[in-house]
XYZ file of C-alpha atoms in Angstrom:
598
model
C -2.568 -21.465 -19.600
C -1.857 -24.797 -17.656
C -3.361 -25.296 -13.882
C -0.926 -26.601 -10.664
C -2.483 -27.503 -7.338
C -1.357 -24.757 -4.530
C -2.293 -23.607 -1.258
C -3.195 -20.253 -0.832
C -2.305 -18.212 2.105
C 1.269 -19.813 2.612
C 4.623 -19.572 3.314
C 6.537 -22.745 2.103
C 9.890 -22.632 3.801
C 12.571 -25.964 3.571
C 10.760 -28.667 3.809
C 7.635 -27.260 5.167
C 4.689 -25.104 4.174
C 3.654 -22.584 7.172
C 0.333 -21.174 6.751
C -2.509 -19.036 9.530
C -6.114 -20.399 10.086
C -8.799 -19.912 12.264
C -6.600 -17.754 14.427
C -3.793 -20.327 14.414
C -0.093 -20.311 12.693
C -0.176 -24.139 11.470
C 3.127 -26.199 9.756
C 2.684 -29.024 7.129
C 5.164 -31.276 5.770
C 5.456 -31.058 2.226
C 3.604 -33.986 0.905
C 1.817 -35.040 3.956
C -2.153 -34.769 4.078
C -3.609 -31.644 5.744
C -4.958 -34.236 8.763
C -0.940 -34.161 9.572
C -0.403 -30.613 10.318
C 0.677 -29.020 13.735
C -0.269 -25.869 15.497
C 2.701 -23.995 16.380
C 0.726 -21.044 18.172
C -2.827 -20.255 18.826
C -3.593 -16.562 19.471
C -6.135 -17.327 22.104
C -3.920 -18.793 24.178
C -2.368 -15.680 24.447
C -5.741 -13.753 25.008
C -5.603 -12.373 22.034
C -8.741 -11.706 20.438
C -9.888 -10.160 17.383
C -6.416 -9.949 16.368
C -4.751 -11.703 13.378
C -1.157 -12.300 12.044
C 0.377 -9.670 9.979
C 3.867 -11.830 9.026
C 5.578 -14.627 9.549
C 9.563 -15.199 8.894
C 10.959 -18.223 9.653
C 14.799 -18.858 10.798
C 17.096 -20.266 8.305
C 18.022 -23.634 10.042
C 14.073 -23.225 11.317
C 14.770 -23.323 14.552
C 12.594 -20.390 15.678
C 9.673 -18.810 14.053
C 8.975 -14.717 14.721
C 5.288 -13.675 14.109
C 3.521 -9.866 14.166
C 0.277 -10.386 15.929
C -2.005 -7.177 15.678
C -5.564 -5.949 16.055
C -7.508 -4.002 13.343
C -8.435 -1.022 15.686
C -4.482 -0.586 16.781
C -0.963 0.788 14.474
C 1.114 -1.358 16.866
C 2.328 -5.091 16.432
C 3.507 -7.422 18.674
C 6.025 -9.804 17.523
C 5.620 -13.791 19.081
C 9.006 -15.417 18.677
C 8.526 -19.436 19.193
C 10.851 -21.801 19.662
C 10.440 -24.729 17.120
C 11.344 -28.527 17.474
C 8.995 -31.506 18.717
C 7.144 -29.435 21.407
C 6.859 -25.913 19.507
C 6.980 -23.315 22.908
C 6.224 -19.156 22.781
C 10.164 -18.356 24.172
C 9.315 -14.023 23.575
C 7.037 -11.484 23.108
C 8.503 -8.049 21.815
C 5.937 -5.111 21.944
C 5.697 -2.218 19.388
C 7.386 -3.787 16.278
C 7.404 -2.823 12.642
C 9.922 -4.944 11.041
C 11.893 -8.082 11.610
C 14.046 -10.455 9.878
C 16.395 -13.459 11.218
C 19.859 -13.732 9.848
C 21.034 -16.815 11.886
C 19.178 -18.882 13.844
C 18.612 -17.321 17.061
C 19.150 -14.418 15.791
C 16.807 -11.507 15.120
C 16.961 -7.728 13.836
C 13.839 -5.825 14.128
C 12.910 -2.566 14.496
C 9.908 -0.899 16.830
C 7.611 1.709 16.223
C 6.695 4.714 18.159
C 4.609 7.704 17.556
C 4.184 5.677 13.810
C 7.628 6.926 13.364
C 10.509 3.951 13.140
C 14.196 4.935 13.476
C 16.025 2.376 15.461
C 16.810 -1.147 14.993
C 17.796 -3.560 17.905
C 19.874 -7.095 17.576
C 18.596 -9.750 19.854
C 19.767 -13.529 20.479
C 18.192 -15.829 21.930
C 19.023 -19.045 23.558
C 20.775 -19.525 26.804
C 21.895 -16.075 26.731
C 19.208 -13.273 25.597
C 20.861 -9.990 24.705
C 19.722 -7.099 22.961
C 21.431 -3.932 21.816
C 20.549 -0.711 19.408
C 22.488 -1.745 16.073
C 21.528 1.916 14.106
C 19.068 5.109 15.023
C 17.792 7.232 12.122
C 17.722 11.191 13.955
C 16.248 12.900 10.674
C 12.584 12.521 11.860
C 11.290 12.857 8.222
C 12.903 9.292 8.009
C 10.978 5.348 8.128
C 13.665 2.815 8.763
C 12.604 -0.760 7.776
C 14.624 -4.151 7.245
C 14.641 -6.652 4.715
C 16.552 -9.789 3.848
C 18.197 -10.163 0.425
C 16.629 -13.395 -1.401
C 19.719 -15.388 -1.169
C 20.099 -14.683 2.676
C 23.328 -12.831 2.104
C 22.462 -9.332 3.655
C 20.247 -7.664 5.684
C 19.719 -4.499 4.363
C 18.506 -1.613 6.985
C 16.461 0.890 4.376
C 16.155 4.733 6.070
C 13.610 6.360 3.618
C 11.987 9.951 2.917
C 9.299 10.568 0.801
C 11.972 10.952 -1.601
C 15.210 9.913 -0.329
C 16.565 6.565 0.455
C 19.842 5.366 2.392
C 20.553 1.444 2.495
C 22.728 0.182 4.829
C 24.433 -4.075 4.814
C 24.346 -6.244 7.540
C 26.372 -9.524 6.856
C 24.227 -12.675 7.298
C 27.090 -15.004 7.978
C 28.692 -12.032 10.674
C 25.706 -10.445 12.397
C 27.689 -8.674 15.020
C 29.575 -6.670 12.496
C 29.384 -2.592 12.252
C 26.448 -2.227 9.141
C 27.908 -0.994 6.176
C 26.544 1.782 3.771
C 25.692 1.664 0.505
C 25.299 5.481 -0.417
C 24.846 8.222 1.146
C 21.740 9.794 1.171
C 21.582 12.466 -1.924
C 18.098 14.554 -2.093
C 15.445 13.230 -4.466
C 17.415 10.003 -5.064
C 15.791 6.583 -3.948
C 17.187 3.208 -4.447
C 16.089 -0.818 -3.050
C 19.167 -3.389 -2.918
C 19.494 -7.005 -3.789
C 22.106 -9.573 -3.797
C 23.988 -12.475 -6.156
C 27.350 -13.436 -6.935
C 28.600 -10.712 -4.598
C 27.359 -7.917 -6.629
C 24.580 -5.189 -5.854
C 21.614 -5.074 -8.132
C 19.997 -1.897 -7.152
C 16.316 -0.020 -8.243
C 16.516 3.248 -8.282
C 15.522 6.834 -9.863
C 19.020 7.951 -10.121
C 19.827 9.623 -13.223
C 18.019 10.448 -16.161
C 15.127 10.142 -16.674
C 14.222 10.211 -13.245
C 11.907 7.083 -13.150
C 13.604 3.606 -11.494
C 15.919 1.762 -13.369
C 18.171 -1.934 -12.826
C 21.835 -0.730 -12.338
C 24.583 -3.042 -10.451
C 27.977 -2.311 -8.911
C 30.240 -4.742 -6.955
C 29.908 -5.400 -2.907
C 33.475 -4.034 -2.492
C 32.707 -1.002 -4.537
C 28.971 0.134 -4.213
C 29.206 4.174 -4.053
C 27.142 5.641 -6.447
C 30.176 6.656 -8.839
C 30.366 2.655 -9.610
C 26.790 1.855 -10.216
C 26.041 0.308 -13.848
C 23.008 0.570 -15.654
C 21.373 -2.649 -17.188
C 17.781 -1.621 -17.934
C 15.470 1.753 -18.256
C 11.535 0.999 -18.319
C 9.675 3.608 -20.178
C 8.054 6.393 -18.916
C 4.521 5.755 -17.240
C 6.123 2.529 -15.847
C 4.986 2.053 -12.019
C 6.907 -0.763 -10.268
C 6.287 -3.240 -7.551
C 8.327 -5.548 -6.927
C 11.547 -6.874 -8.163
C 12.659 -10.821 -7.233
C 15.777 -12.396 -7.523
C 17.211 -15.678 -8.898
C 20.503 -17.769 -9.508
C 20.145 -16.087 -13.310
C 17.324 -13.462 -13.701
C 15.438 -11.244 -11.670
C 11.590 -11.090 -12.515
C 10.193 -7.077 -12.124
C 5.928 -6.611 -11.642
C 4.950 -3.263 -12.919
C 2.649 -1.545 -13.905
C 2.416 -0.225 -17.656
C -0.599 2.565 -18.609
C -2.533 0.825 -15.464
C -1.907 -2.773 -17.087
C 0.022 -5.592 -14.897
C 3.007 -6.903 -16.687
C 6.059 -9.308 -15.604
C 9.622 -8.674 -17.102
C 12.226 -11.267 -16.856
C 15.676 -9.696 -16.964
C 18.815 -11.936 -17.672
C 21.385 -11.337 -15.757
C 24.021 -12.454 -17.533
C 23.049 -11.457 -21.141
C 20.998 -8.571 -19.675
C 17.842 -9.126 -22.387
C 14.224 -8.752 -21.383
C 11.177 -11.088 -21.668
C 7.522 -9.503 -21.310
C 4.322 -11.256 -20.063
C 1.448 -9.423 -19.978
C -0.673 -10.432 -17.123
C -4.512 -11.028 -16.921
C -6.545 -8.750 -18.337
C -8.954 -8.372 -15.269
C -6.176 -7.804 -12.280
C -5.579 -4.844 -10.563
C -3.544 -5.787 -7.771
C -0.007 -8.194 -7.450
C 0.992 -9.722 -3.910
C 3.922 -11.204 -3.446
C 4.846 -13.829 -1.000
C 6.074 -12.519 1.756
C 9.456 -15.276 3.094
C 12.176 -14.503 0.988
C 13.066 -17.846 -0.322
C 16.131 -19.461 -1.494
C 16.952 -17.455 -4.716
C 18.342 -21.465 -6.523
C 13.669 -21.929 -6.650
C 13.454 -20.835 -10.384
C 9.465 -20.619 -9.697
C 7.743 -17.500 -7.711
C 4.181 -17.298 -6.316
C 1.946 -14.588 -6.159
C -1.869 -13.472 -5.968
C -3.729 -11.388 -8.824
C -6.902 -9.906 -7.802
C -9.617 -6.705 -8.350
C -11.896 -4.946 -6.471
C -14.534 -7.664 -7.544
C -12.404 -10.516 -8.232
C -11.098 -12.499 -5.315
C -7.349 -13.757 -4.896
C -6.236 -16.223 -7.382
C -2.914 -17.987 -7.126
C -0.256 -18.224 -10.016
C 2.803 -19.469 -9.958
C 5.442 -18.345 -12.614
C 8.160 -20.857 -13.818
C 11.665 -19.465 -14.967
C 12.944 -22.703 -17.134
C 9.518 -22.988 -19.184
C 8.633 -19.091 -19.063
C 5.016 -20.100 -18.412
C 2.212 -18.996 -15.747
C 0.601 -21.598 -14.337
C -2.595 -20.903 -12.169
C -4.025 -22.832 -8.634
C -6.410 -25.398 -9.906
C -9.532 -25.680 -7.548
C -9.906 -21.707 -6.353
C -12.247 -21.216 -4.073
C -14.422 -18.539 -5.446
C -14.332 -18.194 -9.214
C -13.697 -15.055 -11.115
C -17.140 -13.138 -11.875
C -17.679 -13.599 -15.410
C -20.801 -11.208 -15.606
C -18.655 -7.998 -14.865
C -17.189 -5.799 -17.536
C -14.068 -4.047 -16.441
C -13.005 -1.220 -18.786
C -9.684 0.869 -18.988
C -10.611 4.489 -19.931
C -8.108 7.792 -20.364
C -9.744 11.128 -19.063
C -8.336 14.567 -20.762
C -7.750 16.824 -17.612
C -7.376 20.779 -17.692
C -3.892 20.855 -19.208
C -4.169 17.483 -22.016
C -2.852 15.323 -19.257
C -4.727 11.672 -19.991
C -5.825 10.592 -16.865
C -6.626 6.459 -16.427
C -9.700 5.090 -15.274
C -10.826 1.754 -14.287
C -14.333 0.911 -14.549
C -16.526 -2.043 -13.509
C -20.424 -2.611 -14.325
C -22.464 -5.807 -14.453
C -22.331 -7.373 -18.063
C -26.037 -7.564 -18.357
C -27.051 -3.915 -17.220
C -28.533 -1.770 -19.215
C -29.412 2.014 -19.366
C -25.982 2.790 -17.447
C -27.109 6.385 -17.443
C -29.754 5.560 -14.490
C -27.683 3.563 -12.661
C -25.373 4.576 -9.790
C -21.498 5.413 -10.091
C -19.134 5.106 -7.394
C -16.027 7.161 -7.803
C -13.098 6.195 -6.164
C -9.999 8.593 -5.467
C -6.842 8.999 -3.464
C -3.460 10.564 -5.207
C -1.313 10.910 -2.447
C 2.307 9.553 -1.486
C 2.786 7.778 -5.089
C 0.911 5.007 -3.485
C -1.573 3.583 -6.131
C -5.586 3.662 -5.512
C -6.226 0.240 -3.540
C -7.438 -2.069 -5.676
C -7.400 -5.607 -3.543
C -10.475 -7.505 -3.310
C -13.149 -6.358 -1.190
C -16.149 -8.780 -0.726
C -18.732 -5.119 -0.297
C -17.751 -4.264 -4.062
C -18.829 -7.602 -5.389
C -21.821 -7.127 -4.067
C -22.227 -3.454 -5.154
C -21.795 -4.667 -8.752
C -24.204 -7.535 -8.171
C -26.848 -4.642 -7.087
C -26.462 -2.760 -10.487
C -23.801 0.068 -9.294
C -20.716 0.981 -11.263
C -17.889 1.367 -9.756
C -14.816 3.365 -11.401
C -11.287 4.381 -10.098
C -9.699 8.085 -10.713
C -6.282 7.430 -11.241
C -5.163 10.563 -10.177
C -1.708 12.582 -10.393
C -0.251 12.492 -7.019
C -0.468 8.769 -6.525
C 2.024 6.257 -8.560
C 0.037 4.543 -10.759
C 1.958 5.590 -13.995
C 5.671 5.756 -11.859
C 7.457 8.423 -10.448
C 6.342 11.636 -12.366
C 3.032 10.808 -12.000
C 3.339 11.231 -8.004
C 5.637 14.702 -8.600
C 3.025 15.918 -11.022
C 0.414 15.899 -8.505
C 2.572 16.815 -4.871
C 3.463 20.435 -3.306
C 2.984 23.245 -5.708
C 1.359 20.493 -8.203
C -1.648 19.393 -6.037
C -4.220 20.655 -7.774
C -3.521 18.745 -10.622
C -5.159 16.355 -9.049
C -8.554 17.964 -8.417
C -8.443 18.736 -12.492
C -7.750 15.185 -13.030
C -10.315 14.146 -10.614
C -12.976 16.357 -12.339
C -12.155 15.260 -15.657
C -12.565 11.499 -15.035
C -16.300 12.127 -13.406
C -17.357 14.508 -16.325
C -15.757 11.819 -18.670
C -17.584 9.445 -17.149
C -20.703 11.135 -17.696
C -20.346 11.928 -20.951
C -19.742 8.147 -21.875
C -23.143 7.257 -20.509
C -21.888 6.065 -16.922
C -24.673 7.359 -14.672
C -25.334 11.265 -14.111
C -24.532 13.389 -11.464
C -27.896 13.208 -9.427
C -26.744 9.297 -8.979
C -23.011 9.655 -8.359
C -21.260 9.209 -5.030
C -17.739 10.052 -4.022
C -15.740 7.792 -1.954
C -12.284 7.726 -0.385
C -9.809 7.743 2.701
C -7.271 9.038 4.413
C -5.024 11.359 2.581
C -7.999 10.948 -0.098
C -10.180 12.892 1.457
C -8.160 16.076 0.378
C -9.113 15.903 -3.071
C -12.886 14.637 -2.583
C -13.443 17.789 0.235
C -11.783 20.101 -2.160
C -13.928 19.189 -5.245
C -17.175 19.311 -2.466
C -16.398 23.102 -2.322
C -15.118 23.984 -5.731
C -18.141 21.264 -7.940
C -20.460 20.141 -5.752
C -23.078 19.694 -8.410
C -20.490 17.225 -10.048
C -21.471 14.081 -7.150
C -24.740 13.624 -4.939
C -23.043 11.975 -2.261
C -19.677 11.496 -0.126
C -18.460 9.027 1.723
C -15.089 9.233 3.683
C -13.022 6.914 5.389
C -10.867 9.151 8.505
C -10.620 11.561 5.802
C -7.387 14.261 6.066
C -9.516 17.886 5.974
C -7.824 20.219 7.652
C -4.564 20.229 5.866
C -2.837 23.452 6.852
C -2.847 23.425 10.112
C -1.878 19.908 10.638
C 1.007 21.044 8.527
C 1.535 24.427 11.063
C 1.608 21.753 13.949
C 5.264 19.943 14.257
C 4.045 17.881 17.480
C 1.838 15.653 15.153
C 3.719 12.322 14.508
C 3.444 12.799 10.898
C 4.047 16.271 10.309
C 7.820 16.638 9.490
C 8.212 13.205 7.749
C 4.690 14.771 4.586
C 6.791 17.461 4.663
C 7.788 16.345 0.730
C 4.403 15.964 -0.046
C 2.382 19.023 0.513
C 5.156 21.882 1.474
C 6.486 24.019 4.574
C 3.327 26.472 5.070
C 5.154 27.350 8.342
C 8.638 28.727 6.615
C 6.884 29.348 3.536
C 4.130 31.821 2.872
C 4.149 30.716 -0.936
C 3.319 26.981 0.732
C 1.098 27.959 3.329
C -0.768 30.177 0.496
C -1.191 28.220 -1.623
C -2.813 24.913 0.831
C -4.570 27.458 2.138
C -6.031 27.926 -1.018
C -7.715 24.985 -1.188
C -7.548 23.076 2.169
C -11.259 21.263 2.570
C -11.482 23.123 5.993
C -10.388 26.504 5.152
C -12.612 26.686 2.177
C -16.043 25.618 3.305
C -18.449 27.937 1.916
C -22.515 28.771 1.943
C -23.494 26.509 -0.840
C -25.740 23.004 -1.972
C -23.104 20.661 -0.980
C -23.281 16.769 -1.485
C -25.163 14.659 1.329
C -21.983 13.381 3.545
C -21.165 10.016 5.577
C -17.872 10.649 7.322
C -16.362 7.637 9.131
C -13.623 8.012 12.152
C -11.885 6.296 14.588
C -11.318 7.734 18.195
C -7.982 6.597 18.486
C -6.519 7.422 15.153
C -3.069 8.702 15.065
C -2.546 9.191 11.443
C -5.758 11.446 11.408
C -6.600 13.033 14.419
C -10.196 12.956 14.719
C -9.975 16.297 16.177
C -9.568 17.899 12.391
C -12.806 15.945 11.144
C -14.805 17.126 14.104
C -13.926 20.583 13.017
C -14.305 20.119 10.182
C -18.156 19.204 10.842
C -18.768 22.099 12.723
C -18.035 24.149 10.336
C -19.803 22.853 7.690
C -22.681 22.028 9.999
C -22.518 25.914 10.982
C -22.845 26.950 6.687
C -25.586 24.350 6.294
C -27.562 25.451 9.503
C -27.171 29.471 8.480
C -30.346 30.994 8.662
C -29.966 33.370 5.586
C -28.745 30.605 3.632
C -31.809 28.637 5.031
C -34.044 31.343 3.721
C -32.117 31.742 0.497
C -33.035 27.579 -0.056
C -36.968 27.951 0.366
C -36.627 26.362 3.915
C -35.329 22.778 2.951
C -34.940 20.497 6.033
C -31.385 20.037 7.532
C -30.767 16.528 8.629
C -29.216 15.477 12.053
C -25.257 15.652 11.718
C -23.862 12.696 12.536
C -20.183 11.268 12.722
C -19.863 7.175 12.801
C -17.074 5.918 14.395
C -16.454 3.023 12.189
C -14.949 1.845 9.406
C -17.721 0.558 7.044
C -20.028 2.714 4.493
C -22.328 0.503 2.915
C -24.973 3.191 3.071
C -24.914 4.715 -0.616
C -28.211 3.729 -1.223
C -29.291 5.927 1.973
C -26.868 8.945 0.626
C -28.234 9.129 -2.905
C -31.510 9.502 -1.528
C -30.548 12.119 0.703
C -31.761 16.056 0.289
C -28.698 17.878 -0.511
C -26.557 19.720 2.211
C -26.980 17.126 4.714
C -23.932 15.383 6.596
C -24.562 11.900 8.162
């Protein structure tokens, strides 16, 4: 594998390269030393502190720059819109917004975010004359309307998406203050992403059989559904993430068994090139500016829990990946990363990742740290983290369940674990720790449970139904009490997870059945795990009114004087919730008495 020089963190754009640091948005001419650069804005100017920039997009004659500023302790954004030239100057500030993309100079579509739901999108110019209007408003509340700008800058495509439902509508680059135009209708269960050349539609989606995404194209002037082509099917247990396009190909990252791959799809002859990725990443970014699609190169980071970001840059004409000479922190070369398969309740193979120092020994005494999530067909996270590195480093192994319900092996793999299907992923989960056991990775009395959010349904289910499986728990603003967040419509999120867990309010089979094993509803007198919840106060996506009730009633089991008796008087530790978002503590957890919450 050759080596280029390249910056990481950047967003080359014409002739320059636009990049954040130390709480600035700099600009560098390509080719000029980094002693030449210019500060277009500096967030403490604007009193904003601990906050950092989410995205930058650039105008196409870059005359203005648009930037999302936002804090870590806050769902909102506030775009920064700067006017550039000789004397860069802030021009705008637009509060609450999710999306934005600039189709002419001046020019700017965005859409704003309230109660985390986002269903309008608003046209603004700027310039002499500012003026702003509502272009499109999304009333089916279990929809997320985003934008996005088609590589070559043709369209603007405004995206309306379910859980499993997707409706694209066209805005016309070169005539902005045209009606949108739509693609398809909506159909239930049918999802589909545009893109743009030679004024035809290349389209991803799940339509037809099997039901996993596939290429198809159709002309601009023709694009119902009845019209769309197919060019390519991936196989089954394909999970993909991002598609870009060129003058002549399109270049697809997916996922294959858990393994990061690169297709290159001709689009004139239609055939297929493969590139298997390196071995040790877990994670793809792309860059973010959609470039002109004539660049037959594309950038984008590889990384792992315990390997930092490394830079690689793919060339089209010479089908070769080239890699950033010069990284700043190398890639460990004392951790072993393994790729297992788990055999849950029904034969389903289940993947798991694992990582453990190259040099340990005895992995049967040392401690595992399960990861889990399977939710939403969103994969486990598996970015670089600095507090894994170091976790390794201190003799812990850490593996991640790659549970039905999330996306890791496409779109069946998220059905097979949502709605009536959910516990699937509690089997799965259980198989992968006892696996992992049985293979000589640690033992129960040294194995802690982590995860968050929507996560925390599967590790509070398996704390009442195999405690003895883990010694410890950690959780992120865990989601415990499922059903009746799901009873209560006034939550922001309520109608749109609809498609994910079922109606318990119009259905009794639904509201059985997450009754059955909701984490809250099925808290029992038992040994359970020691616990370390995490919250924050101003959480919208998890109340933190479920996770204090959640506590109580646990705290109430624990602190029952029969079951007291029953244990031979073991002590009861303090219960405590931390409002925070950090849980380096497993060393404290694993030496924890059992049934005590921290």
């Amino acid at each position: 594998m050759e080596t280029l020089f390249f910056f990481i963190s950047q967003i080359r754009f014409g002739d320059f390269i636009y990049y954040e640091e130390d709480g600035c948005i700099l600009r560098l001419k390509i080719g000029d030393g980094f002693n030449n650069c210019e500060v277009l804005l500096r967030l403490e100017e604007l009193s904003l502190y601990n906050a950092f920039v989410e995205r930058i997009r650039i105008s196409p004659g870059e005359e203005y720059m648009a930037a999302s500023i936002k804090t870590s302790d806050s769902e909102e954004s506030m775009c920064v819109i700067v006017k550039l030239g000789k004397y860069p100057e802030v021009e705008d500030f637009i509060p609450n917004v999710f999306s934005f993309e600039w189709v002419q100079d001046g020019i700017l579509f965005y859409t704003c975010q309230k109660n985390l739901r986002c269903c309008n999108v608003f046209r603004t110019s700027f310039g002499n004359k500012k003026y702003t209007e509502c272009i499109y408003t999304e009333q089916d509340p279990r929809f997320f309307v985003d934008l996005h700008c088609t590589r070559d800058r043709f369209f603007l495509t405004i995206n309306s998406n379910s859980k499993t439902t997707s409706e694209v509508w066209l805005v016309d680059c070169h005539q902005p203050w045209n009606v949108p135009v739509l693609v398809q209708k909506r159909n239930s269960g049918v999802m589909y992403h545009i893109e743009h050349r030679n004024n035809e539609l290349y389209i991803l989606t799940n339509y037809g059989e099997p039901s996993e995404y596939k290429l198809m194209k159709t002309s601009v002037d023709s694009c119902s559904i009845k019209n769309w082509q197919l060019i390519y099917t991936w196989r089954r247990k394909t999970k993909l993430i991002d598609m870009v396009m060129f003058k002549d190909h399109c270049i697809i990252f997916l996922k294959y068994c858990n393994q990061l791959y690169l297709n290159t799809i001709s689009l004139n002859d239609h055939s297929v090139q493969f590139l298997k990725l390196p071995a040790w990443a877990c994670a793809c970014q792309l860059d973010t500016q959609p470039q002109d699609s004539s660049i037959d190169t594309c950038s984008f980071l590889l990384s792992s829990p315990v390997h930092p970001p490394r830079h690689y840059i793919y060339m089209l004409g010479k089908s070769g990946l080239y890699e950033q000479a010069e990284q700043e922190k190398p890639v460990m070369t004392d951790c072993h990363m393994a790729r297992l398969e788990a055999k849950s309740k029904d034969g389903t193979l289940v993947p798991v990742t694992v990582f453990y120092k190259g040099n340990s020994k005895d992995l049967q005494k040392k401690p595992l740290l399960i990861h889990v999530y399977g939710a939403y067909g969103i994969d486990l996270n598996m970015n670089f983290k600095p507090e894994k590195q170091m976790l390794i480093e201190d003799g812990w192994i850490l593996a991640y369940c790659h549970v039905r319900g999330g996306g890791e092996l496409g779109l069946s793999w998220h059905t097979g674990g949502c709605l009536d299907n959910k516990l699937n992923g509690l089997d799965d989960l259980e198989a992968c720790i006892k696996s992992l056991h049985n293979l000589g990775f640690s033992e129960p009395l040294s194995t802690a449970l982590t995860a968050y959010s929507a996560g925390g349904i599967l590790a509070g289910t398996l704390c009442n139904t195999n405690p003895k499986l883990i010694r410890a728990v950690a959780l992120q603003a865990p989601f415990l009490d499922l059903l009746n967040t799901m009873l209560d419509t006034q939550l922001p999120l309520t109608i749109e997870e609809l498609e994910e867990w079922g109606d318990p309010a119009s259905d009794d089979k639904y509201r059985d059945y997450i009754k059955s094993y909701c984490p809250y509803h099925n808290i029992r007198p038992q040994t359970y795990p020691s616990i370390l919840i995490t919250a924050c106060e101003n959480d919208q996506r998890v109340p933190i009114g479920g996770i204090l009730k959640y506590i109580q009633r646990l705290r109430k089991v624990i602190m029952d004087p029969q079951r007291h008796n029953r244990d031979h008087g073991m002590k009861v530790l303090k219960i405590k919730l931390h409002r925070s978002t950090h849980y380096m503590r497993l060393k404290n957890l694993l030496s924890l008495p059992s049934t005590s919450i921290d």
